Short mmCIF file of C-alpha atoms and ligand atoms in Angstrom, two decimals:
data_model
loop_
_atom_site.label_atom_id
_atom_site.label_comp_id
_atom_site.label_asym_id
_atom_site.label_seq_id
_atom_site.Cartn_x
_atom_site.Cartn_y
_atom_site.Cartn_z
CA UNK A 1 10.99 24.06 29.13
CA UNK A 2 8.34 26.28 28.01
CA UNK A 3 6.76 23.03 26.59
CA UNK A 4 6.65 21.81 29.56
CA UNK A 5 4.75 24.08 31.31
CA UNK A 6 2.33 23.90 28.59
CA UNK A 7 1.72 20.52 29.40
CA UNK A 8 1.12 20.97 32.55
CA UNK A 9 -1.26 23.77 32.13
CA UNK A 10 -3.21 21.37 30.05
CA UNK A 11 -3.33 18.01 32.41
CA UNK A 12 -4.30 20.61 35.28
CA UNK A 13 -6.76 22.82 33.30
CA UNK A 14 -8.49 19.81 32.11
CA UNK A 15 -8.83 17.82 35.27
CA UNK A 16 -9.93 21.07 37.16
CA UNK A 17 -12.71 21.60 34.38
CA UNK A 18 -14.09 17.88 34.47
CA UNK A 19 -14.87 18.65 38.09
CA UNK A 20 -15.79 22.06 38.20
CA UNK A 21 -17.89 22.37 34.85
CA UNK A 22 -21.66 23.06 35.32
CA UNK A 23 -21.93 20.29 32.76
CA UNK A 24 -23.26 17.22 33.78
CA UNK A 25 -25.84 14.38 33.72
CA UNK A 26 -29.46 15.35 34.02
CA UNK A 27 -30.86 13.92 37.15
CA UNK A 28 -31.07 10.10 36.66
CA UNK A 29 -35.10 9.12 36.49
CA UNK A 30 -34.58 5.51 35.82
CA UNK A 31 -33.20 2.01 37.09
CA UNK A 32 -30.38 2.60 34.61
CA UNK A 33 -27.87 4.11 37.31
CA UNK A 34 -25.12 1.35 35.99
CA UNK A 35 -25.06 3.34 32.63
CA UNK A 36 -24.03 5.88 34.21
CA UNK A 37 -21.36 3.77 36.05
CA UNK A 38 -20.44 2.45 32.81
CA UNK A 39 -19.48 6.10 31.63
CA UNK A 40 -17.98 7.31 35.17
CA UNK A 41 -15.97 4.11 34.78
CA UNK A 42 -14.44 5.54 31.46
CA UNK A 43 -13.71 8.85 32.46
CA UNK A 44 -11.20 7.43 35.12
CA UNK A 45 -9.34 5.09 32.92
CA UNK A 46 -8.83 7.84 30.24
CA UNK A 47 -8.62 10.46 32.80
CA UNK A 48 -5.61 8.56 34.64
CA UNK A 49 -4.06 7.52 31.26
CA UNK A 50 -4.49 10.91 30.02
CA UNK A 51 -2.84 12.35 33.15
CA UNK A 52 0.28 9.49 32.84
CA UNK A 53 0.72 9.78 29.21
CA UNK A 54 1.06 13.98 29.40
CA UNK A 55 3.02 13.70 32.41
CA UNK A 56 5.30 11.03 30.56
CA UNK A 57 5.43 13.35 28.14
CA UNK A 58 6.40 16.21 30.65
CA UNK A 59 9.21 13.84 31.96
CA UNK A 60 10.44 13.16 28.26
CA UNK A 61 10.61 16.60 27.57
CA UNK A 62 12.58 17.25 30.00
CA UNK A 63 15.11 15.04 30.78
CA UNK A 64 15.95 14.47 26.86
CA UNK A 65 15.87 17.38 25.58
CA UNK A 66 18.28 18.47 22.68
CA UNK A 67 22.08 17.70 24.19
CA UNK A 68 25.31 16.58 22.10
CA UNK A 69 25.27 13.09 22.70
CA UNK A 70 23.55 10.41 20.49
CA UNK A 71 20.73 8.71 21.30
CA UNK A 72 20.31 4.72 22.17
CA UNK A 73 18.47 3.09 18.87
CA UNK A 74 16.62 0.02 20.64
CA UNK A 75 14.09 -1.57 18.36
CA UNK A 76 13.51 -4.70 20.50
CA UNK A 77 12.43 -4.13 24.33
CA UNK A 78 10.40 -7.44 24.79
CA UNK A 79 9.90 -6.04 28.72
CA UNK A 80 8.60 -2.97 28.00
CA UNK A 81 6.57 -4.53 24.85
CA UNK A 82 4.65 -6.81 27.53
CA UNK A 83 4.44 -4.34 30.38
CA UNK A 84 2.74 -1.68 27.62
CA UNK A 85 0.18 -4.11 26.14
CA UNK A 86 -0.90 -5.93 29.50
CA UNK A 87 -1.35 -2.35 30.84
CA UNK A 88 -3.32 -1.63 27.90
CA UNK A 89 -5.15 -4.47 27.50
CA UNK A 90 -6.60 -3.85 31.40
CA UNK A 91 -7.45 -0.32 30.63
CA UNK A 92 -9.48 -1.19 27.56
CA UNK A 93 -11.40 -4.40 29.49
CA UNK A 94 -12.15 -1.91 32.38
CA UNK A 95 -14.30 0.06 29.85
CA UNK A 96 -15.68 -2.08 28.21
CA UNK A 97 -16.74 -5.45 30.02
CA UNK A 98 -19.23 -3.35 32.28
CA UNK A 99 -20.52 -1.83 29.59
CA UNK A 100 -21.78 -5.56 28.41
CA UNK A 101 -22.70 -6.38 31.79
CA UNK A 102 -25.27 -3.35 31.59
CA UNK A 103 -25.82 -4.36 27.91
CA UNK A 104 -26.86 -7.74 28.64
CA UNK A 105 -29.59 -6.33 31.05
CA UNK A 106 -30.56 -3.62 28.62
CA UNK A 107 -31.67 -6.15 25.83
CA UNK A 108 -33.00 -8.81 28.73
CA UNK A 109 -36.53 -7.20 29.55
CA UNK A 110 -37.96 -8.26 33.04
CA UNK A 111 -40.89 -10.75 32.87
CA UNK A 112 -43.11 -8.45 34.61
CA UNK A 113 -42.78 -5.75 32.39
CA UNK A 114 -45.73 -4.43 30.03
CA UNK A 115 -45.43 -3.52 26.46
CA UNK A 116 -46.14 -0.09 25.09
CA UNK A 117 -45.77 0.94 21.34
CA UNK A 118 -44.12 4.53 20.11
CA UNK A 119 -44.00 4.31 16.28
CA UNK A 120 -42.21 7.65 14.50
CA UNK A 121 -42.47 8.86 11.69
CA UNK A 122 -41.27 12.42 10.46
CA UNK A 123 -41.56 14.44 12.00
CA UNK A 124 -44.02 12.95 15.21
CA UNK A 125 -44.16 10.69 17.72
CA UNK A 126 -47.68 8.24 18.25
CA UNK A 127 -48.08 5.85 20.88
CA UNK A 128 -50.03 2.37 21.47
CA UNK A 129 -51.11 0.87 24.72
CA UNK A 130 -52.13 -2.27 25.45
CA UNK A 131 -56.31 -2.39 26.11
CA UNK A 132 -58.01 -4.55 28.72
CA UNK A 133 -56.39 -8.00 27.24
CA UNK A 134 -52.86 -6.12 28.31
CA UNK A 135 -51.55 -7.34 25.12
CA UNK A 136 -50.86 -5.11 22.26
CA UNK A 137 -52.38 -6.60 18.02
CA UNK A 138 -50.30 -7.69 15.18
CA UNK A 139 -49.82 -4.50 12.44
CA UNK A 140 -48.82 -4.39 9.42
CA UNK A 141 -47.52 -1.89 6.86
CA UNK A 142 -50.27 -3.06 4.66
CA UNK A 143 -52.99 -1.93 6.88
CA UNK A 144 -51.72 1.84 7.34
CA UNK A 145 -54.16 4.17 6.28
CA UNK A 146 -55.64 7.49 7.34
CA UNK A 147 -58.16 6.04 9.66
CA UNK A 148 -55.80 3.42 10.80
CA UNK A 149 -52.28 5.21 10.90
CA UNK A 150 -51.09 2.48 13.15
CA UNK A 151 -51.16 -0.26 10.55
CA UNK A 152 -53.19 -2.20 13.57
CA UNK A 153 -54.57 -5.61 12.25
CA UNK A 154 -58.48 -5.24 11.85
CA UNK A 155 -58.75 -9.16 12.03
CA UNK A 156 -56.80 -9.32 15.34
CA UNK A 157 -58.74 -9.87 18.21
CA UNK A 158 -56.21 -8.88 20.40
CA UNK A 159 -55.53 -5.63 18.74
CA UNK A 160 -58.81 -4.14 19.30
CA UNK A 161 -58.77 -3.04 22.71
CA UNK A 162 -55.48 -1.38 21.93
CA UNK A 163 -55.42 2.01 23.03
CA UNK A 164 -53.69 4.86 20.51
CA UNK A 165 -52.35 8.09 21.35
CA UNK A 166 -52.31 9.96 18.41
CA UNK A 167 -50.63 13.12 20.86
CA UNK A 168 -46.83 13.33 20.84
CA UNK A 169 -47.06 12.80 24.66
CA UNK A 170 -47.19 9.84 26.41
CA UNK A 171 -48.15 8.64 30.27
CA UNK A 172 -46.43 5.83 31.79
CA UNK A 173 -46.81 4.87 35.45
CA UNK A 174 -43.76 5.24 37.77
CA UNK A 175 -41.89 2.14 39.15
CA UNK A 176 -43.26 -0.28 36.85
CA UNK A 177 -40.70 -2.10 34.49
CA UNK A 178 -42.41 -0.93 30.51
CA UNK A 179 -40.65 -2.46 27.49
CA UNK A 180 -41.04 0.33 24.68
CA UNK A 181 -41.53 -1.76 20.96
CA UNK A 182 -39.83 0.97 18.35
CA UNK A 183 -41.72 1.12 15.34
CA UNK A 184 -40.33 3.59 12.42
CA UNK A 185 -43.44 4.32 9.13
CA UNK A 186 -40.78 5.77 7.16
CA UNK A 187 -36.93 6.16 7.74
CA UNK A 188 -34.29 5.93 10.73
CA UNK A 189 -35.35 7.44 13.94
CA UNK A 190 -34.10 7.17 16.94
CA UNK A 191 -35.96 6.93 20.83
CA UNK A 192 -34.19 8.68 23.64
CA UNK A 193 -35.16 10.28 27.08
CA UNK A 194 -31.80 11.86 28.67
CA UNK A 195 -33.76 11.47 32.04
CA UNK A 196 -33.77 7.42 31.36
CA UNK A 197 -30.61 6.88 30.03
CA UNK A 198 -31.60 4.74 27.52
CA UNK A 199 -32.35 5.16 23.57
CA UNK A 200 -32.78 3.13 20.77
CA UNK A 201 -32.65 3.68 16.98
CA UNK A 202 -36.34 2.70 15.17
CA UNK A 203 -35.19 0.67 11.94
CA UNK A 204 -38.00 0.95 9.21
CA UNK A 205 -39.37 -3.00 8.87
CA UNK A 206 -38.14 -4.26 12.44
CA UNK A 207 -39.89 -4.07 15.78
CA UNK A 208 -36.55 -2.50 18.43
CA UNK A 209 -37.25 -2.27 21.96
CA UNK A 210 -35.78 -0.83 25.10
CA UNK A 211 -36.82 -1.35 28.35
CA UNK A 212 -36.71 0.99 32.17
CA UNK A 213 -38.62 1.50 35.22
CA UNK A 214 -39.10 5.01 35.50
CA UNK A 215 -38.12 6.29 39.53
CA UNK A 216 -39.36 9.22 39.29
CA UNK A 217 -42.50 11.03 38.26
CA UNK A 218 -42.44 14.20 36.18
CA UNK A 219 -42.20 15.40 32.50
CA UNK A 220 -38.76 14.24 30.03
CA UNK A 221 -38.81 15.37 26.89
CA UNK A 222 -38.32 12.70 24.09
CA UNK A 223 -35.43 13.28 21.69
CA UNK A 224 -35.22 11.72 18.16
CA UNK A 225 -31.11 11.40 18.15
CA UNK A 226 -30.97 10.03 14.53
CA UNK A 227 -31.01 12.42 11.69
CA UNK A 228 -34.11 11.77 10.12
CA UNK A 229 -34.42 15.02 7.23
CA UNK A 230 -35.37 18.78 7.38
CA UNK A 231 -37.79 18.04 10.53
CA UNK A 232 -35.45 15.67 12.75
CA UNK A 233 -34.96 19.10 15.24
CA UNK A 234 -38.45 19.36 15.53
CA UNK A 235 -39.27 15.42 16.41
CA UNK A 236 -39.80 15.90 20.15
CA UNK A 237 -42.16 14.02 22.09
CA UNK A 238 -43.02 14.05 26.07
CA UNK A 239 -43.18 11.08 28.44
CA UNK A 240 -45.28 11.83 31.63
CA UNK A 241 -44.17 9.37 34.85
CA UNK A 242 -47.29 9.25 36.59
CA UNK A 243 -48.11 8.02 39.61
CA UNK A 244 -50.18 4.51 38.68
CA UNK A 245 -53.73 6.61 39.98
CA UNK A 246 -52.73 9.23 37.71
CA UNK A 247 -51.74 6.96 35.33
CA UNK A 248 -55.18 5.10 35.42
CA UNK A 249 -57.07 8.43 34.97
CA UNK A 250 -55.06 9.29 31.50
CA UNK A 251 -55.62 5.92 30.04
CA UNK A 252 -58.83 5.62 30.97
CA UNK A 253 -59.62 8.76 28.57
CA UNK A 254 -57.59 6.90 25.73
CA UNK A 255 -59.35 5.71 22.61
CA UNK A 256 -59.22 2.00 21.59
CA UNK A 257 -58.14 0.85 18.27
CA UNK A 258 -62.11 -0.55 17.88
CA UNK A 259 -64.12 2.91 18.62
CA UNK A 260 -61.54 5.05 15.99
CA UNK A 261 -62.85 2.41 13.80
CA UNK A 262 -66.65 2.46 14.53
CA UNK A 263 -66.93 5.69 14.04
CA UNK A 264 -69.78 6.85 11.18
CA UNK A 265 -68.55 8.24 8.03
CA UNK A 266 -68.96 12.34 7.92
CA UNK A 267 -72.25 13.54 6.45
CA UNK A 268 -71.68 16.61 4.45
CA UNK A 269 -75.19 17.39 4.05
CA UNK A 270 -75.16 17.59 7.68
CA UNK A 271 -72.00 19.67 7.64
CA UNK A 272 -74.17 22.15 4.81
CA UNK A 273 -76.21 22.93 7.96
CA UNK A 274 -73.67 23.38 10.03
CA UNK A 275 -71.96 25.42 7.68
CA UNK A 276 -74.27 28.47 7.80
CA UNK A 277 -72.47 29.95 10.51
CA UNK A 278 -69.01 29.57 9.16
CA UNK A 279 -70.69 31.56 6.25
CA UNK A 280 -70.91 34.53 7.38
CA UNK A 281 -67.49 35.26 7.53
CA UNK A 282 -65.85 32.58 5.08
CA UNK A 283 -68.31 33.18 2.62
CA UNK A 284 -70.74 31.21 0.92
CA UNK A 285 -68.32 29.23 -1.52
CA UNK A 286 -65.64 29.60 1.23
CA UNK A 287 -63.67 31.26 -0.59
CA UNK A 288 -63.02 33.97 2.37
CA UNK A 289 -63.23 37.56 2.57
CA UNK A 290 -60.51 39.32 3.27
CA UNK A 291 -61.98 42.51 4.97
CA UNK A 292 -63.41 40.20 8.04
CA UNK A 293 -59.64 38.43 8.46
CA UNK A 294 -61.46 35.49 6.62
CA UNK A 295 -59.43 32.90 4.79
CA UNK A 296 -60.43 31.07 1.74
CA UNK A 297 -61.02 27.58 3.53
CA UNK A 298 -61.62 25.61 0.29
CA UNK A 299 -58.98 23.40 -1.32
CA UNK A 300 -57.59 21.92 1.82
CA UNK A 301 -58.09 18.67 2.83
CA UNK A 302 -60.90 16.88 5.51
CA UNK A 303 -58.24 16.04 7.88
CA UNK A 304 -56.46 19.59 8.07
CA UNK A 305 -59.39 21.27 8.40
CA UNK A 306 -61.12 18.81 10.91
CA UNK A 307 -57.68 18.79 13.16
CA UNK A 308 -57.42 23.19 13.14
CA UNK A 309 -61.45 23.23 14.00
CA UNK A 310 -60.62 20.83 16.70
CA UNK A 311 -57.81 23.02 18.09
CA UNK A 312 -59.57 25.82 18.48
CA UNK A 313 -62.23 23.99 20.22
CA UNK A 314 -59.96 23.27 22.61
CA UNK A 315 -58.23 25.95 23.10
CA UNK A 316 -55.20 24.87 21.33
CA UNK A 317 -55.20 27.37 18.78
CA UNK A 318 -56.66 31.17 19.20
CA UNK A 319 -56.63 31.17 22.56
CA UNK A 320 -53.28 33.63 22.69
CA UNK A 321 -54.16 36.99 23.56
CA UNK A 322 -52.23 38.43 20.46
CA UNK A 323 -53.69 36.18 17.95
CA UNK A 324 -56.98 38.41 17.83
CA UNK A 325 -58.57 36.90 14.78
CA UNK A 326 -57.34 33.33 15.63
CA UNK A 327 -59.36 34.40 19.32
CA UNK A 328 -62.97 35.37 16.56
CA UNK A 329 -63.23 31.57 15.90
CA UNK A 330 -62.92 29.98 19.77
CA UNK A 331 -66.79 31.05 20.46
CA UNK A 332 -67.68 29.91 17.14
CA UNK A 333 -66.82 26.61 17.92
CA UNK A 334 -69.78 26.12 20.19
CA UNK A 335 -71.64 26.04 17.28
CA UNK A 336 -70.07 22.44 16.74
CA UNK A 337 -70.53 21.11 19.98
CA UNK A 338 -69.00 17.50 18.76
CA UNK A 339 -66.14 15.55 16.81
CA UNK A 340 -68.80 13.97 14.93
CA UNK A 341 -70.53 18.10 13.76
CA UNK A 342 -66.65 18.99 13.21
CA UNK A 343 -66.54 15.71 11.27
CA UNK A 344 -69.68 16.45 9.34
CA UNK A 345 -68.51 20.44 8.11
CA UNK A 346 -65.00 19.51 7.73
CA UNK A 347 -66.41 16.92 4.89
CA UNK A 348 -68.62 19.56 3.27
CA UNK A 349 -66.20 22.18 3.44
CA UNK A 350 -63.33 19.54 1.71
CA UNK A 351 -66.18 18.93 -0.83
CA UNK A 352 -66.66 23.14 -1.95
CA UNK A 353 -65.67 23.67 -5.52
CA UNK A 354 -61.82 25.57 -5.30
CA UNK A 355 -61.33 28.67 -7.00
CA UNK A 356 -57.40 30.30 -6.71
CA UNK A 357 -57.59 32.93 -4.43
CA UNK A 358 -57.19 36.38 -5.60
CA UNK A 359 -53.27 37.74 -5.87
CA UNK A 360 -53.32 40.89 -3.34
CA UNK A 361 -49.47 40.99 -1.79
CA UNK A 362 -45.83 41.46 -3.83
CA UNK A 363 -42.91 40.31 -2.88
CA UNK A 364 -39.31 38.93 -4.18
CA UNK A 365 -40.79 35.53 -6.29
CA UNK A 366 -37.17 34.48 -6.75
CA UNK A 367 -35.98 35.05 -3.34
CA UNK A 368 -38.99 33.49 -1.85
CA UNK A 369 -38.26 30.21 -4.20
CA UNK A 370 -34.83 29.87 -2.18
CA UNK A 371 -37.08 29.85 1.17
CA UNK A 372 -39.54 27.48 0.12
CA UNK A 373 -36.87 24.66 -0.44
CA UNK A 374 -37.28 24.44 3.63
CA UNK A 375 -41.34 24.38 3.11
CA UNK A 376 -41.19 22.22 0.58
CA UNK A 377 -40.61 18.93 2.20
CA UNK A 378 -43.79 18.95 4.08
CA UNK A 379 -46.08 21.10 1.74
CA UNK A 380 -45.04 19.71 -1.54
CA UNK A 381 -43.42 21.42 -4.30
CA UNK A 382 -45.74 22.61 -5.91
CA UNK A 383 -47.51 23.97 -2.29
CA UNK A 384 -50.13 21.01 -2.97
CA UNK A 385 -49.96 20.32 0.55
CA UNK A 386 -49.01 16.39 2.26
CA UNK A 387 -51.95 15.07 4.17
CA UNK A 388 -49.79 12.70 5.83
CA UNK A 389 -47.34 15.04 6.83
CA UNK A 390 -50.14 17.13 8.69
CA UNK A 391 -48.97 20.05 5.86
CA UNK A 392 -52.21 21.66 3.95
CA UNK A 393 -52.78 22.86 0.80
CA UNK A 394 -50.56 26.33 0.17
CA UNK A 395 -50.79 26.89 -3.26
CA UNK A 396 -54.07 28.91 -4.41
CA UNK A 397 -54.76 30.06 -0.86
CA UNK A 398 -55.13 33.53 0.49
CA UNK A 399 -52.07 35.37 0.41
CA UNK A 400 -52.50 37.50 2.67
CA UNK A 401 -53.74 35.09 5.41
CA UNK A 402 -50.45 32.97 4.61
CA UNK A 403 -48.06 36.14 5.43
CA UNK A 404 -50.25 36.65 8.81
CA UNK A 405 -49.65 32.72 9.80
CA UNK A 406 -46.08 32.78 8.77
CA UNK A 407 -45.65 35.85 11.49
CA UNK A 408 -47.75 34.05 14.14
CA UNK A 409 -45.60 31.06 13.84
CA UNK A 410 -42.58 32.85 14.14
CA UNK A 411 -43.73 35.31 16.84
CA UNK A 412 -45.41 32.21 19.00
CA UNK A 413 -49.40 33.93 18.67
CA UNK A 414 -49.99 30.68 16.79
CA UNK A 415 -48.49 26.89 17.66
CA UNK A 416 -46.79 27.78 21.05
CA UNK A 417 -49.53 25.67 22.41
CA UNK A 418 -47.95 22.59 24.29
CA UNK A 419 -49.80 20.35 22.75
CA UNK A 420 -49.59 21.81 19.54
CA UNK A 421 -47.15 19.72 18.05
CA UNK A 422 -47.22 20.26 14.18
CA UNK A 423 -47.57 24.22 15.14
CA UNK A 424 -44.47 24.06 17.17
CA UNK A 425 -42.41 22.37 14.14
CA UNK A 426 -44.07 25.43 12.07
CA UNK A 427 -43.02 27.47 14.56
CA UNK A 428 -39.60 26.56 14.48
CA UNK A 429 -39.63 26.49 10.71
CA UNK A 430 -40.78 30.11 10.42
CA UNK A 431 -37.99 31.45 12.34
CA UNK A 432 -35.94 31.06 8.75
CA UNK A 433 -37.67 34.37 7.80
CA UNK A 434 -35.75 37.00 9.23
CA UNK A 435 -38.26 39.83 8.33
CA UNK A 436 -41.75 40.62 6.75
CA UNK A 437 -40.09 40.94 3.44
CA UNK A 438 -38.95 37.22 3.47
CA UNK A 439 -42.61 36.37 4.12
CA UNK A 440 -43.71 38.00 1.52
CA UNK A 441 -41.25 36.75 -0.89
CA UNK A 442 -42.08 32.98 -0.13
CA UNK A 443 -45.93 33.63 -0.69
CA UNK A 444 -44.87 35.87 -3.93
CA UNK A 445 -43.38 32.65 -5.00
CA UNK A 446 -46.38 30.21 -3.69
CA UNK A 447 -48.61 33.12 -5.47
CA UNK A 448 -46.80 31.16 -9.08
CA UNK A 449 -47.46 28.03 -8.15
CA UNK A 450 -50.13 26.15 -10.51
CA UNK A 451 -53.60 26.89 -9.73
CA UNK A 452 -55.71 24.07 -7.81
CA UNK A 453 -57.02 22.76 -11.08
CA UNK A 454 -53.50 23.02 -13.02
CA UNK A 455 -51.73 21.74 -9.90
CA UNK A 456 -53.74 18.24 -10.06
CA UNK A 457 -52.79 17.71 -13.78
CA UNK A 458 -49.34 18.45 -13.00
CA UNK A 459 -49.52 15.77 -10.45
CA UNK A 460 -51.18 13.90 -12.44
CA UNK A 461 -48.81 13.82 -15.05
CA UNK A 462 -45.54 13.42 -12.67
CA UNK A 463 -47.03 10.05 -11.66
CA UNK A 464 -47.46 9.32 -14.99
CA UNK A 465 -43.91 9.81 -15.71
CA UNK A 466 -42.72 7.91 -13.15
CA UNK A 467 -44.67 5.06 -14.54
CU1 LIG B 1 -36.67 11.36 13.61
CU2 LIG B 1 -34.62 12.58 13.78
#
């Protein structure tokens, strides 16, 4: 009896939280209402079987429960047998024919629908849009390189006008059909906007596509929903639904694939000249000084420091009110009033001869060792820093200046910036250190890690071992 009553606390608590959860769909923003039929669908066929088989079970409980008599043995019940499995076999069909109806669309792009690119990698999202020609170039793997990260073809005509987004966030224009090609650099990813409905895994050597018209402008974040290593939480992008004016104005301020080519190489003895402001607080040899909040700056490579200059031109880094000595550089920046003067000092600051900073913090070294198996897989093991992961150069670096950046992250005074990406997966990553103390024992361990010179012939020699 009491069994019973169980039961029937469960069918009725269950039902009555399906409908009155708070939990629910996000607001559909796409054509793809019929996936959400698709999954109403299913929650009524196992909802009603659900329902049956526990009030079944109610029934059974009851009306056989433990008497004196024997019960029937009945092996063969060809009636029942054919009842059960036409029943069955309607329930299943019911969930999942529409679900290949809506499949059938989903892999069928309209004719009239334009073709944009998002290629991921980890832990980032970059997009390509077609140019004038409205068709997107070949790529290859073999053609990836720092000033062509996209693998574009440089022999392809077509490829030329193509328009790259190097931002994590992406404009499309509302109401138009868009196929999305799904390119992956390195492992599984996966594409998905909850607002859309749709998602698609990225599958390292194939070009996957999905395809939606977006109903409704606004923001959706963009989720990678495959696990793709230590980063995969942090692999968010944004897709902006636009009205098509709106649209036209972001893509008009786009790059093409030809002008990141044309640009001149960086001139460091320009970038010497330049240089004599950053002086008087980096030093002479960059090497920093410590008493005016001054990090060492050599050691790290062109690209870092080229991409941190350019955020605080724009306001994407030091511009929070905490972050006072982040806030010292902004004005500075006027001094470079270009890419192509950030270009030219970031080359003659990646050429300065590297000296190891001076030690001037303790901390836990083996404590801070367990820590740095999170840092490691963007920095390098040895803190020799992953160009290609956007990671700089840790090891040999001011100490002191690390601790400060480390709280920053985790406080938000330093990559809370929207459009910050690779600060907000630092950001996220810092939040490991519960205190000061951890900070200071993960730069007490970086603080034993080979010195700039050592660290290159301990590279050196890995490779050679591997060989
Ligand atoms: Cu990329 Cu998870």
């Amino acid at each position: 009896m009491l069994l019973a009553v169980v039961l029937l606390l469960l069918v009725v608590g269950t039902v009555a939280f399906h409908f009155l959860s708070p939990w629910w769909f996000t607001p559909l923003a796409s054509n793809w209402g019929t996936i959400d039929l698709t999954i109403l669908i299913t929650f009524w066929v196992t909802g009603v079987v659900f329902i049956a088989v526990n009030l079944f079970l109610i029934y059974c409980v009851l009306k056989f429960r433990n008497r004196t008599e024997r019960a029937d043995y009945e092996p063969e019940n060809t009636k029942l047998e054919v009842g059960l499995t036409v029943i069955t076999a309607i329930g299943v069909a019911a969930m999942l024919a529409p679900g290949l109806f809506v499949w059938g669309q989903f892999i069928d792009p309209p004719d009239e629908a334009w073709e944009l690119e998002a290629l991921g990698q980890q832990w980032r999202w970059m997009y390509r849009l077609p140019g004038e020609d409205g068709e997107l170039g070949t790529t290859d793997p073999g053609f990836i390189s720092a000033d062509n990260p996209f693998g574009i073809n440089p022999h392809d005509e077509r490829g030329q006008d193509d328009l790259l987004v190097s931002s994590s966030e992406v404009h499309i224009p509302v109401d138009r059909p868009v196929t999305f090609l799904l390119r992956s650099k390195d492992v599984l990813h996966n594409f998905a906007v909850a607002q859309f409905r749709v998602k698609m895994d990225l599958v390292p050597g194939l070009v996957t596509y999905m395809w939606l018209t977006p109903t409704e402008t606004g923001t959706y974040d963009i989720l990678c929903e495959e696990l793709c290593g230590v980063g995969h939480f942090a692999m968010r992008g944004r897709v902006v639904v636009d009205s098509q004016e709106d649209f036209d104005a972001w893509s008009a301020q786009q790059v093409t694939f030809a002008e990141t080519q044309a640009l001149p190489p960086p001139d460091p003895t320009i970038g010497q000249a330049l240089y004599g402001t950053c002086m008087a607080c980096h030093g002479v040899d960059g090497s920093g000084v410590e008493q005016l909040n001054a990090p060492k700056i050599t050691g790290l490579d062109e690209a870092y420091i080229a991409h941190q200059l350019t955020n605080f031109k724009k306001g994407i880094r030091g511009a929070n009110e905490e972050d006072k000595y982040g806030q010292t550089m902004a004005p500075m920046m006027a001094l470079l009033p270009d890419d192509a003067s950030i270009r030219h000092v970031s080359a003659y600051v990646a050429g300065l001869p590297d000296e190891q900073a001076a030690t001037t913090i303790e901390g836990d070294a083996e404590m801070g060792k367990r820590y740095y198996v999170t840092c490691e897989q963007c920095h390098g093991d040895i803190g020799q820093g992953i160009p290609a992961m956007g990671a700089p150069r840790l090891s040999g670096q001011s100490d002191w200046y690390l601790v400060r950046q480390l709280f920053n992250f985790k406080h938000g005074i330093r990559g809370a910036h929207p459009d910050d990406l690779y600060g907000f997966q630092m950001g996220a990553m810092a939040r490991i250190f519960r205190d000061q103390q951890s900070m200071f024992d993960v730069v007490a361990y970086i603080n034993t890690m080979p010195s700039p010179a050592e660290g290159e012939n301990q590279i050196a020699s890995l490779e050679l071992n591997q060989e």
